[in-house]
Tab-separated table of C-alpha atoms in Angstrom:
chain	number	residue	atom	x	y	z
P	6	MET	CA	100.038	132.503	91.276
P	7	ILE	CA	99.078	135.814	92.855
P	8	VAL	CA	101.402	138.726	92.150
P	9	ILE	CA	101.699	141.443	94.797
P	10	ILE	CA	102.539	144.676	92.984
P	11	ASP	CA	105.948	145.771	94.264
P	12	TYR	CA	106.229	149.538	94.008
P	13	ASP	CA	108.018	150.543	97.199
P	14	THR	CA	105.079	151.042	99.504
P	15	GLY	CA	104.782	150.233	103.188
P	16	ASN	CA	102.688	147.119	103.698
P	17	THR	CA	103.894	144.990	100.778
P	18	LEU	CA	105.944	142.590	102.885
P	19	ASN	CA	103.195	142.150	105.466
P	20	VAL	CA	100.763	141.197	102.704
P	21	LYS	CA	103.334	138.695	101.462
P	22	LYS	CA	103.811	137.285	104.965
P	23	ALA	CA	100.075	136.743	105.306
P	24	LEU	CA	99.834	134.937	101.945
P	25	ASP	CA	102.893	132.833	102.814
P	26	TYR	CA	101.299	131.922	106.151
P	27	LEU	CA	98.154	130.830	104.292
P	28	ASN	CA	100.257	128.807	101.808
P	29	ILE	CA	98.906	130.908	98.944
P	30	ASP	CA	101.301	130.850	95.998
P	31	ASN	CA	102.553	134.420	95.540
P	32	GLN	CA	105.429	136.630	94.482
P	33	LEU	CA	106.348	140.299	94.592
P	34	SER	CA	106.818	141.838	91.185
P	35	ALA	CA	106.834	145.061	89.220
P	36	ASP	CA	107.488	143.246	85.946
P	37	PRO	CA	104.698	143.794	83.375
P	38	ALA	CA	105.042	140.304	81.890
P	39	GLU	CA	104.778	138.653	85.317
P	40	ILE	CA	101.850	140.862	86.259
P	41	LEU	CA	99.955	140.044	83.071
P	42	ALA	CA	100.691	136.320	83.503
P	43	ALA	CA	99.439	136.208	87.105
P	44	ASP	CA	96.152	134.551	88.033
P	45	GLY	CA	95.349	137.397	90.416
P	46	LEU	CA	96.857	140.682	91.572
P	47	ILE	CA	97.082	142.445	94.915
P	48	LEU	CA	97.807	146.159	94.991
P	49	PRO	CA	98.965	147.110	98.503
P	50	GLY	CA	99.535	150.673	99.555
P	51	VAL	CA	100.292	152.932	102.494
P	52	GLY	CA	100.884	156.663	102.321
P	53	ALA	CA	99.799	159.401	99.974
P	54	PHE	CA	97.713	158.967	96.798
P	55	GLN	CA	99.799	161.218	94.595
P	56	LYS	CA	103.146	159.719	95.604
P	57	ALA	CA	101.814	156.214	95.012
P	58	MET	CA	100.532	157.077	91.527
P	59	VAL	CA	103.935	158.582	90.702
P	60	ALA	CA	105.598	155.356	91.890
P	61	LEU	CA	103.294	153.282	89.647
P	62	GLU	CA	103.885	155.619	86.697
P	63	GLU	CA	107.666	155.475	87.152
P	64	ARG	CA	107.429	151.709	86.807
P	65	GLN	CA	105.093	152.095	83.798
P	66	LEU	CA	102.512	150.007	85.636
P	67	VAL	CA	99.398	152.150	85.122
P	68	PRO	CA	98.520	150.763	81.654
P	69	VAL	CA	99.594	147.271	82.761
P	70	LEU	CA	97.166	147.270	85.698
P	71	GLN	CA	94.418	148.725	83.503
P	72	GLN	CA	95.004	145.995	80.920
P	73	ALA	CA	95.022	143.288	83.598
P	74	ALA	CA	91.746	144.534	85.051
P	75	ALA	CA	90.127	144.777	81.611
P	76	SER	CA	91.116	141.163	80.912
P	77	GLY	CA	89.005	140.034	83.872
P	78	LYS	CA	91.913	139.157	86.145
P	79	PRO	CA	90.873	139.303	89.830
P	80	MET	CA	92.492	142.302	91.491
P	81	LEU	CA	92.458	143.286	95.171
P	82	GLY	CA	93.470	146.763	96.312
P	83	ILE	CA	94.277	147.149	100.013
P	84	CYS	CA	94.046	150.446	101.948
P	85	LEU	CA	95.658	153.082	99.708
P	86	GLY	CA	95.763	150.337	97.056
P	87	MET	CA	91.946	150.295	97.133
P	88	GLN	CA	91.789	154.073	96.799
P	89	LEU	CA	94.105	153.982	93.757
P	90	LEU	CA	91.539	151.813	91.929
P	91	PHE	CA	89.251	154.852	91.644
P	92	GLU	CA	89.170	157.750	89.212
P	93	THR	CA	90.434	160.726	91.194
P	94	GLY	CA	92.245	161.437	94.454
P	95	TYR	CA	91.911	164.767	96.254
P	96	GLU	CA	95.031	164.544	98.418
P	97	PHE	CA	97.612	167.321	97.905
P	98	GLY	CA	95.799	168.515	94.789
P	99	ILE	CA	93.878	166.492	92.227
P	100	THR	CA	95.480	163.274	91.016
P	101	PRO	CA	94.047	160.817	88.490
P	102	GLY	CA	93.894	157.261	89.846
P	103	LEU	CA	93.823	153.985	87.922
P	104	GLY	CA	90.171	154.551	87.005
P	105	LEU	CA	89.188	150.884	87.346
P	106	LEU	CA	86.203	151.798	89.536
P	107	PRO	CA	84.017	154.916	89.312
P	108	GLY	CA	84.391	157.299	92.217
P	109	VAL	CA	86.623	159.732	94.058
P	110	VAL	CA	88.852	159.737	97.156
P	111	VAL	CA	88.198	162.602	99.586
P	112	PRO	CA	89.261	163.550	103.145
P	113	ILE	CA	87.410	162.070	106.116
P	114	PRO	CA	85.498	165.032	107.577
P	115	SER	CA	87.028	166.268	110.814
P	116	LYS	CA	84.397	166.314	113.570
P	117	PRO	CA	84.629	166.414	117.365
P	118	GLY	CA	85.163	162.902	118.682
P	119	PHE	CA	86.360	161.571	115.322
P	120	LYS	CA	90.117	161.871	115.141
P	121	VAL	CA	91.778	161.722	111.749
P	122	PRO	CA	93.451	159.416	110.756
P	123	HIS	CA	90.758	156.837	111.379
P	124	MET	CA	93.075	154.396	113.144
P	125	GLY	CA	92.051	151.220	114.914
P	126	TRP	CA	89.469	148.442	114.817
P	127	ASN	CA	86.052	149.254	113.416
P	128	GLN	CA	83.077	147.128	112.464
P	129	ASN	CA	81.955	146.295	108.933
P	130	GLN	CA	78.314	146.252	107.902
P	131	ALA	CA	77.443	144.344	104.735
P	132	GLN	CA	75.494	146.364	102.176
P	133	GLN	CA	74.988	143.452	99.794
P	134	GLN	CA	75.609	139.733	99.758
P	135	ASN	CA	78.782	138.278	98.308
P	136	PRO	CA	81.676	136.123	99.554
P	137	PHE	CA	83.549	139.107	101.042
P	138	ALA	CA	80.445	140.402	102.788
P	139	ALA	CA	79.940	136.916	104.194
P	140	VAL	CA	83.423	136.985	105.763
P	141	PHE	CA	83.372	140.522	107.126
P	142	ASP	CA	79.759	141.400	108.042
P	143	GLN	CA	79.654	142.542	111.718
P	144	GLU	CA	83.389	141.843	112.068
P	145	ASN	CA	85.951	144.365	113.269
P	146	THR	CA	88.962	144.998	111.060
P	147	TYR	CA	92.008	147.250	111.387
P	148	PHE	CA	91.866	150.612	109.617
P	149	VAL	CA	94.518	153.317	109.186
P	150	HIS	CA	93.521	156.074	106.773
P	151	SER	CA	92.683	159.762	106.457
P	152	TYR	CA	90.829	159.659	103.133
P	153	TYR	CA	87.856	157.628	101.985
P	154	VAL	CA	86.109	156.603	98.808
P	155	GLN	CA	82.851	157.997	97.487
P	156	THR	CA	81.260	155.733	94.902
P	157	ALA	CA	77.830	154.536	93.759
P	158	ALA	CA	75.992	152.235	96.188
P	159	LYS	CA	76.079	149.335	93.728
P	160	ASN	CA	79.899	149.175	94.114
P	161	ILE	CA	79.808	149.147	97.918
P	162	VAL	CA	79.924	145.705	99.518
P	163	ALA	CA	80.351	146.880	103.114
P	164	THR	CA	80.711	150.088	105.082
P	165	THR	CA	82.098	151.121	108.450
P	166	ASP	CA	80.735	153.951	110.544
P	167	TYR	CA	83.077	156.818	111.393
P	168	SER	CA	81.007	160.019	111.395
P	169	VAL	CA	80.246	159.097	107.782
P	170	ALA	CA	79.557	155.682	106.248
P	171	ILE	CA	82.986	154.788	104.916
P	172	PRO	CA	83.042	152.150	102.164
P	173	SER	CA	85.188	149.421	103.704
P	174	ILE	CA	84.826	146.853	100.900
P	175	VAL	CA	84.095	147.719	97.288
P	176	GLN	CA	83.712	145.479	94.281
P	177	ARG	CA	82.766	145.674	90.652
P	178	ASN	CA	83.148	142.395	88.786
P	179	ASN	CA	86.793	141.284	89.086
P	180	VAL	CA	88.044	144.383	90.919
P	181	VAL	CA	87.829	144.364	94.730
P	182	GLY	CA	89.044	146.862	97.323
P	183	MET	CA	89.441	146.676	101.094
P	184	GLN	CA	89.942	149.945	102.957
P	185	PHE	CA	91.140	148.088	106.065
P	186	HIS	CA	94.258	145.951	106.315
P	187	PRO	CA	93.243	142.265	106.028
P	188	GLU	CA	96.902	141.388	106.655
P	189	LYS	CA	96.616	143.073	110.096
P	190	SER	CA	93.069	142.085	111.013
P	191	GLY	CA	93.737	138.756	112.685
P	192	GLN	CA	91.882	135.573	111.698
P	193	VAL	CA	89.013	137.371	109.964
P	194	GLY	CA	91.484	139.297	107.817
P	195	LEU	CA	93.174	136.059	106.804
P	196	ALA	CA	89.737	134.648	105.925
P	197	GLY	CA	89.245	137.639	103.613
P	198	LEU	CA	92.528	136.933	101.847
P	199	THR	CA	91.462	133.295	101.510
P	200	ALA	CA	88.176	134.481	99.944
P	201	PHE	CA	90.224	136.432	97.402
P	202	LYS	CA	92.306	133.331	96.662
P	203	GLU	CA	89.057	131.421	96.023
P	204	MET	CA	87.921	134.180	93.672
P	205	VAL	CA	91.232	133.797	91.827
P	206	ASN	CA	90.826	130.013	91.663
P	207	ASP	CA	87.273	130.328	90.341
P	208	ALA	CA	88.377	132.774	87.655
P	209	ARG	CA	91.138	130.426	86.528
P	210	VAL	CA	88.856	127.431	86.019
P	211	PRO	CA	87.218	127.606	82.583
P	212	ARG	CA	83.463	127.576	82.927
P	213	ASN	CA	80.924	126.050	80.563
Y	25	MET	CA	82.282	153.088	116.037
Y	26	LEU	CA	85.993	152.825	116.448
Y	27	THR	CA	86.653	150.442	119.312
Y	28	LYS	CA	88.741	151.214	122.371
Y	29	ARG	CA	91.949	149.200	122.207
Y	30	ILE	CA	93.416	146.921	124.873
Y	31	ILE	CA	97.155	146.502	124.410
Y	32	PRO	CA	99.525	144.138	126.218
Y	33	CYS	CA	103.139	145.308	126.378
Y	34	LEU	CA	106.045	142.870	126.158
Y	35	ASP	CA	109.570	143.681	127.346
Y	36	VAL	CA	112.050	141.982	125.027
Y	37	ASP	CA	115.694	141.352	125.902
Y	38	HIS	CA	117.947	139.691	123.295
Y	39	GLY	CA	114.916	138.301	121.509
Y	40	ARG	CA	113.297	136.859	124.627
Y	41	VAL	CA	110.314	138.177	126.554
Y	42	LYS	CA	111.801	139.293	129.813
Y	43	LYS	CA	109.038	138.794	132.337
Y	44	GLY	CA	107.723	135.315	131.659
Y	45	VAL	CA	104.153	135.085	130.575
Y	46	ASN	CA	102.077	132.798	132.690
Y	47	PHE	CA	99.471	131.322	130.345
Y	48	VAL	CA	98.433	127.759	130.114
Y	49	ASN	CA	99.445	125.970	126.926
Y	50	LEU	CA	102.623	127.946	126.356
Y	51	THR	CA	105.514	125.602	125.773
Y	52	ASP	CA	108.070	128.417	125.899
Y	53	VAL	CA	107.130	131.265	128.240
Y	54	GLY	CA	109.813	133.555	126.799
Y	55	ASP	CA	109.147	133.134	123.090
Y	56	PRO	CA	107.789	136.407	121.652
Y	57	THR	CA	106.023	134.734	118.740
Y	58	GLU	CA	104.275	132.181	120.907
Y	59	ILE	CA	103.201	134.851	123.379
Y	60	ALA	CA	102.007	137.143	120.584
Y	61	ARG	CA	99.944	134.320	119.133
Y	62	ALA	CA	98.376	133.650	122.531
Y	63	TYR	CA	97.478	137.318	122.936
Y	64	GLU	CA	96.015	137.405	119.440
Y	65	ALA	CA	93.828	134.417	120.355
Y	66	GLN	CA	92.707	136.236	123.527
Y	67	GLY	CA	91.571	139.215	121.479
Y	68	ALA	CA	94.342	141.764	122.096
Y	69	ASP	CA	93.913	144.675	119.703
Y	70	GLU	CA	97.568	145.443	119.249
Y	71	LEU	CA	100.920	144.503	120.791
Y	72	VAL	CA	103.678	146.788	121.974
Y	73	PHE	CA	107.216	145.404	122.118
Y	74	LEU	CA	109.657	147.324	124.235
Y	75	ASP	CA	113.270	146.434	123.473
Y	76	ILE	CA	115.280	146.510	126.685
Y	77	THR	CA	118.418	144.889	125.254
Y	78	ALA	CA	121.367	146.845	126.553
Y	79	THR	CA	124.114	145.650	124.230
Y	80	ASN	CA	125.395	146.455	120.783
Y	81	GLU	CA	123.499	143.653	119.042
Y	82	LYS	CA	120.375	145.435	120.183
Y	83	ARG	CA	119.004	146.495	116.850
Y	84	LYS	CA	119.524	143.215	115.052
Y	85	ALA	CA	117.938	141.159	117.828
Y	86	ILE	CA	114.720	143.163	117.929
Y	87	VAL	CA	114.465	143.297	114.132
Y	88	ASP	CA	114.760	139.503	113.997
Y	89	THR	CA	112.164	139.185	116.749
Y	90	ILE	CA	109.671	141.404	114.951
Y	91	ALA	CA	110.252	139.625	111.629
Y	92	SER	CA	109.499	136.331	113.325
Y	93	VAL	CA	106.371	137.581	115.101
Y	94	ALA	CA	105.059	139.321	111.968
Y	95	SER	CA	105.308	136.128	109.932
Y	96	GLN	CA	102.982	134.303	112.353
Y	97	VAL	CA	100.765	136.937	113.959
Y	98	PHE	CA	98.611	139.263	111.866
Y	99	MET	CA	97.726	142.213	114.057
Y	100	PRO	CA	99.154	145.701	114.584
Y	101	LEU	CA	102.628	145.694	116.147
Y	102	THR	CA	104.346	148.691	117.737
Y	103	VAL	CA	108.025	148.597	118.656
Y	104	GLY	CA	109.906	150.939	120.960
Y	105	GLY	CA	113.044	151.045	123.032
Y	106	GLY	CA	116.222	152.507	121.608
Y	107	VAL	CA	114.770	153.674	118.303
Y	108	ASN	CA	117.321	156.391	117.578
Y	109	THR	CA	117.542	156.916	113.825
Y	110	VAL	CA	115.486	156.834	110.642
Y	111	ALA	CA	117.446	153.686	109.741
Y	112	ASP	CA	116.270	152.048	112.986
Y	113	MET	CA	112.666	152.910	112.091
Y	114	GLN	CA	113.035	151.619	108.558
Y	115	ALA	CA	114.512	148.289	109.684
Y	116	LEU	CA	111.667	147.702	112.143
Y	117	LEU	CA	108.908	148.713	109.734
Y	118	LYS	CA	110.408	146.538	107.029
Y	119	ALA	CA	110.532	143.619	109.456
Y	120	GLY	CA	106.777	143.924	109.934
Y	121	ALA	CA	106.213	146.549	112.635
Y	122	ASP	CA	103.292	148.849	111.902
Y	123	LYS	CA	104.447	151.640	114.178
Y	124	VAL	CA	107.678	152.625	115.874
Y	125	ALA	CA	107.782	154.427	119.200
Y	126	LEU	CA	110.360	157.160	119.748
Y	127	ASN	CA	111.153	158.251	123.278
Y	128	SER	CA	114.474	159.655	124.544
Y	129	ALA	CA	115.848	160.126	121.031
Y	130	ALA	CA	112.898	162.346	120.122
Y	131	VAL	CA	113.418	164.489	123.229
Y	132	ALA	CA	117.080	164.900	122.301
Y	133	ASN	CA	116.232	165.622	118.666
Y	134	PRO	CA	112.572	166.449	117.948
Y	135	ASP	CA	113.366	166.652	114.240
Y	136	LEU	CA	113.601	162.861	114.268
Y	137	ILE	CA	109.791	162.803	114.563
Y	138	ARG	CA	109.415	164.943	111.457
Y	139	GLN	CA	111.947	162.856	109.519
Y	140	GLY	CA	110.103	159.650	110.386
Y	141	ALA	CA	106.668	161.062	109.638
Y	142	GLU	CA	107.794	162.428	106.288
Y	143	LYS	CA	109.391	159.189	105.225
Y	144	PHE	CA	106.895	156.647	106.589
Y	145	GLY	CA	103.728	158.635	107.326
Y	146	ALA	CA	102.527	160.049	110.629
Y	147	GLN	CA	100.450	156.917	111.309
Y	148	CYS	CA	103.717	154.961	111.764
Y	149	ILE	CA	105.263	157.343	114.260
Y	150	VAL	CA	104.359	156.981	117.914
Y	151	VAL	CA	105.998	159.253	120.438
Y	152	ALA	CA	106.316	157.554	123.819
Y	153	ILE	CA	106.395	159.976	126.749
Y	154	ASP	CA	107.250	158.984	130.305
Y	155	VAL	CA	105.990	161.556	132.782
Y	156	ARG	CA	106.171	162.263	136.483
Y	157	TYR	CA	104.171	164.831	138.433
Y	158	GLN	CA	106.446	167.612	139.651
Y	159	ALA	CA	104.783	169.158	142.692
Y	160	SER	CA	107.194	172.090	142.996
Y	161	GLN	CA	106.057	173.417	139.635
Y	162	ASP	CA	102.606	171.806	139.598
Y	163	ARG	CA	103.223	170.197	136.243
Y	164	TYR	CA	103.821	166.866	134.561
Y	165	GLN	CA	107.510	166.591	133.815
Y	166	VAL	CA	109.064	164.491	131.050
Y	167	VAL	CA	111.551	161.828	132.121
Y	168	VAL	CA	113.861	159.990	129.704
Y	169	ASN	CA	116.270	157.042	129.707
Y	170	GLY	CA	113.677	154.535	130.794
Y	171	GLY	CA	112.135	156.847	133.347
Y	172	ARG	CA	115.435	157.515	135.130
Y	173	LYS	CA	116.390	160.997	133.993
Y	174	PRO	CA	114.082	163.994	134.477
Y	175	VAL	CA	114.368	166.753	131.895
Y	176	ASP	CA	113.176	170.341	132.125
Y	177	LEU	CA	110.224	169.812	129.845
Y	178	ASP	CA	106.499	170.105	130.523
Y	179	ALA	CA	104.818	166.916	129.303
Y	180	LEU	CA	101.733	168.688	127.944
Y	181	GLU	CA	103.923	171.097	125.981
Y	182	TRP	CA	106.088	168.251	124.730
Y	183	ALA	CA	103.000	166.335	123.619
Y	184	GLN	CA	101.925	169.299	121.497
Y	185	THR	CA	105.418	169.735	120.084
Y	186	ALA	CA	105.590	166.046	119.173
Y	187	VAL	CA	102.213	166.123	117.423
Y	188	ALA	CA	103.138	169.287	115.539
Y	189	ALA	CA	106.326	167.540	114.390
Y	190	GLY	CA	104.308	164.613	113.007
Y	191	ALA	CA	103.582	162.117	115.781
Y	192	GLY	CA	100.510	160.092	114.800
Y	193	GLU	CA	99.919	158.687	118.267
Y	194	LEU	CA	101.187	159.233	121.815
Y	195	LEU	CA	101.977	156.425	124.251
Y	196	VAL	CA	102.033	158.127	127.614
Y	197	THR	CA	103.244	156.344	130.735
Y	198	SER	CA	102.742	157.737	134.210
Y	199	MET	CA	105.892	156.897	136.164
Y	200	ASP	CA	104.023	157.795	139.359
Y	201	LYS	CA	101.498	155.063	138.654
Y	202	ASP	CA	103.689	152.520	136.882
Y	203	GLY	CA	103.931	149.347	138.963
Y	204	THR	CA	101.520	150.570	141.648
Y	205	LYS	CA	98.391	148.795	140.337
Y	206	SER	CA	96.403	151.744	141.705
Y	207	GLY	CA	94.747	152.719	138.442
Y	208	PHE	CA	95.617	154.899	135.460
Y	209	ASP	CA	96.532	158.553	136.031
Y	210	LEU	CA	93.163	159.950	134.943
Y	211	PRO	CA	93.958	163.678	135.413
Y	212	LEU	CA	97.025	163.274	133.199
Y	213	TYR	CA	94.979	161.802	130.328
Y	214	GLN	CA	92.150	164.286	130.806
Y	215	ALA	CA	94.701	167.077	130.437
Y	216	LEU	CA	96.400	165.482	127.434
Y	217	THR	CA	93.221	164.921	125.442
Y	218	GLN	CA	92.444	168.626	125.853
Y	219	VAL	CA	95.646	169.684	124.111
Y	220	VAL	CA	96.274	167.128	121.337
Y	221	ASP	CA	93.955	165.440	118.858
Y	222	VAL	CA	95.917	162.295	117.950
Y	223	PRO	CA	95.116	158.916	119.528
Y	224	ILE	CA	96.508	158.473	123.031
Y	225	VAL	CA	97.523	155.179	124.602
Y	226	ALA	CA	97.429	155.286	128.415
Y	227	SER	CA	100.003	153.260	130.332
Y	228	GLY	CA	100.972	152.720	133.947
Y	229	GLY	CA	98.994	151.711	137.001
Y	230	CYS	CA	96.561	149.126	135.732
Y	231	GLY	CA	95.738	146.608	138.456
Y	232	ALA	CA	92.098	145.681	137.969
Y	233	ILE	CA	89.330	145.609	135.384
Y	234	ALA	CA	87.772	148.695	136.961
Y	235	ASP	CA	90.923	150.629	136.033
Y	236	PHE	CA	90.154	150.122	132.338
Y	237	THR	CA	86.504	151.007	132.911
Y	238	ASN	CA	87.468	154.216	134.710
Y	239	LEU	CA	89.996	155.068	132.027
Y	240	PHE	CA	87.470	154.899	129.197
Y	241	GLU	CA	84.588	156.418	131.145
Y	242	GLU	CA	86.572	159.320	132.606
Y	243	THR	CA	88.925	160.200	129.744
Y	244	GLN	CA	88.881	160.381	125.941
Y	245	VAL	CA	91.956	158.159	125.391
Y	246	ASP	CA	91.842	155.542	122.662
Y	247	ALA	CA	93.684	152.669	124.270
Y	248	GLY	CA	94.870	151.226	127.554
Y	249	LEU	CA	98.156	149.382	127.876
Y	250	ALA	CA	99.166	146.945	130.583
Y	251	ALA	CA	101.840	144.343	131.122
Y	252	SER	CA	102.027	142.331	134.308
Y	253	VAL	CA	98.286	141.993	134.963
Y	254	PHE	CA	97.957	140.253	131.604
Y	255	HIS	CA	101.249	138.346	131.670
Y	256	PHE	CA	100.548	136.778	135.044
Y	257	GLY	CA	96.949	136.016	134.197
Y	258	GLU	CA	95.542	138.313	136.893
Y	259	LEU	CA	93.310	139.727	134.189
Y	260	THR	CA	92.428	138.272	130.823
Y	261	ILE	CA	91.572	140.330	127.792
Y	262	PRO	CA	88.169	138.631	127.318
Y	263	GLN	CA	87.267	139.504	130.940
Y	264	VAL	CA	88.277	143.128	130.454
Y	265	LYS	CA	86.366	143.422	127.198
Y	266	ALA	CA	83.223	141.759	128.538
Y	267	THR	CA	83.152	144.216	131.441
Y	268	LEU	CA	83.770	147.201	129.176
Y	269	LYS	CA	81.049	146.061	126.799
Y	270	ALA	CA	78.577	145.720	129.709
Y	271	LYS	CA	79.418	149.312	130.664
Y	272	GLY	CA	78.686	150.524	127.160
Y	273	VAL	CA	82.285	151.000	126.015
Y	274	THR	CA	82.744	149.910	122.387
Y	275	VAL	CA	85.329	147.140	122.137
Y	276	ARG	CA	86.166	144.539	119.536
């Protein structure tokens, strides 16, 4: 069972629709017991960093998500949900994030020819080899965001070029983030969600 | 590089696509979900649904349509036509729309743009502007009510007002060009991209592949929208994209 964290953000239902379409067992929940019992977690998110952290705090989910990540449970953050995995957001002031991955979230630099938000289909370039890179390398996915993550190269699975190299997929151990919307990126996006399901399945099977 | 987007537009009446779509392999030429799936397979970058239902069940029908499409088709969906209130926007976004397009209601009450942007984020709020060249004043004039009613508003000024209020994208239709198949209104889009910095979707006049090529070579718009040329199979999205790619335009 994959639990989609339900904290009143925009794309939650579209993530659910995509998992339903793929016949991936899932439910929406903000209940700590259900979250900690899940095989894998998806943290969706659309909107502003600070408001989203407040919404998680109001539901007392910050320590729950930190505990789940520390236990090795596979976790996928999508769009703003990916940004929340990091230490600090610089949107409307300085806001601490979940701190599951090292790094910060800063504005996309405004340059001529590069409108902000970065909205539309852009291509991913793999920066290392792993199952998510295998799905998304050279593929276009759908982005909508005004801020981006800065983190160490070892955490960056793929980037997309938009005046700067924007980390489009990040991963450290069990924690994965996608800056684009896999639930809105057509067949390749669905393949990415399937890759996450396989990661969840692999984590659930005890290994010798 | 961000790709230029090619967007088919579907007119929906009581949950049915109004002008039948003439693809092979469609069992139901009026079914929005089936048509959306076919366009996704062709490589459309986004779909715009324009609700033209003229009755009181309007809102419910389009919300049901979008919910159905969004459960089967996983690409960006924009919905316009009679979006009049924040509640209308919320219902559509919750059903699975990614963006809502405000038109006449925003002209009547520009604060609606701000309310939507504050609640859902500017990236969700498209302002659709129908324009007609007004020779007597040498300006582009805004027209509302489905292009029937001219208002005393300069389209370039209105575009700036809408963006200042929170519009994250503009969908601009040239009523002079719409239905003519004589190409997009390039001077209009050249003027618009000088005054606003949000993405612009150009609409009206597309009749041939060269119209898309001209649009992206001659203007800085982000997307081109067309309806009948795609619906009736006169152009296919793969053809358009292959030509654009050969001309050096970045497409998906």
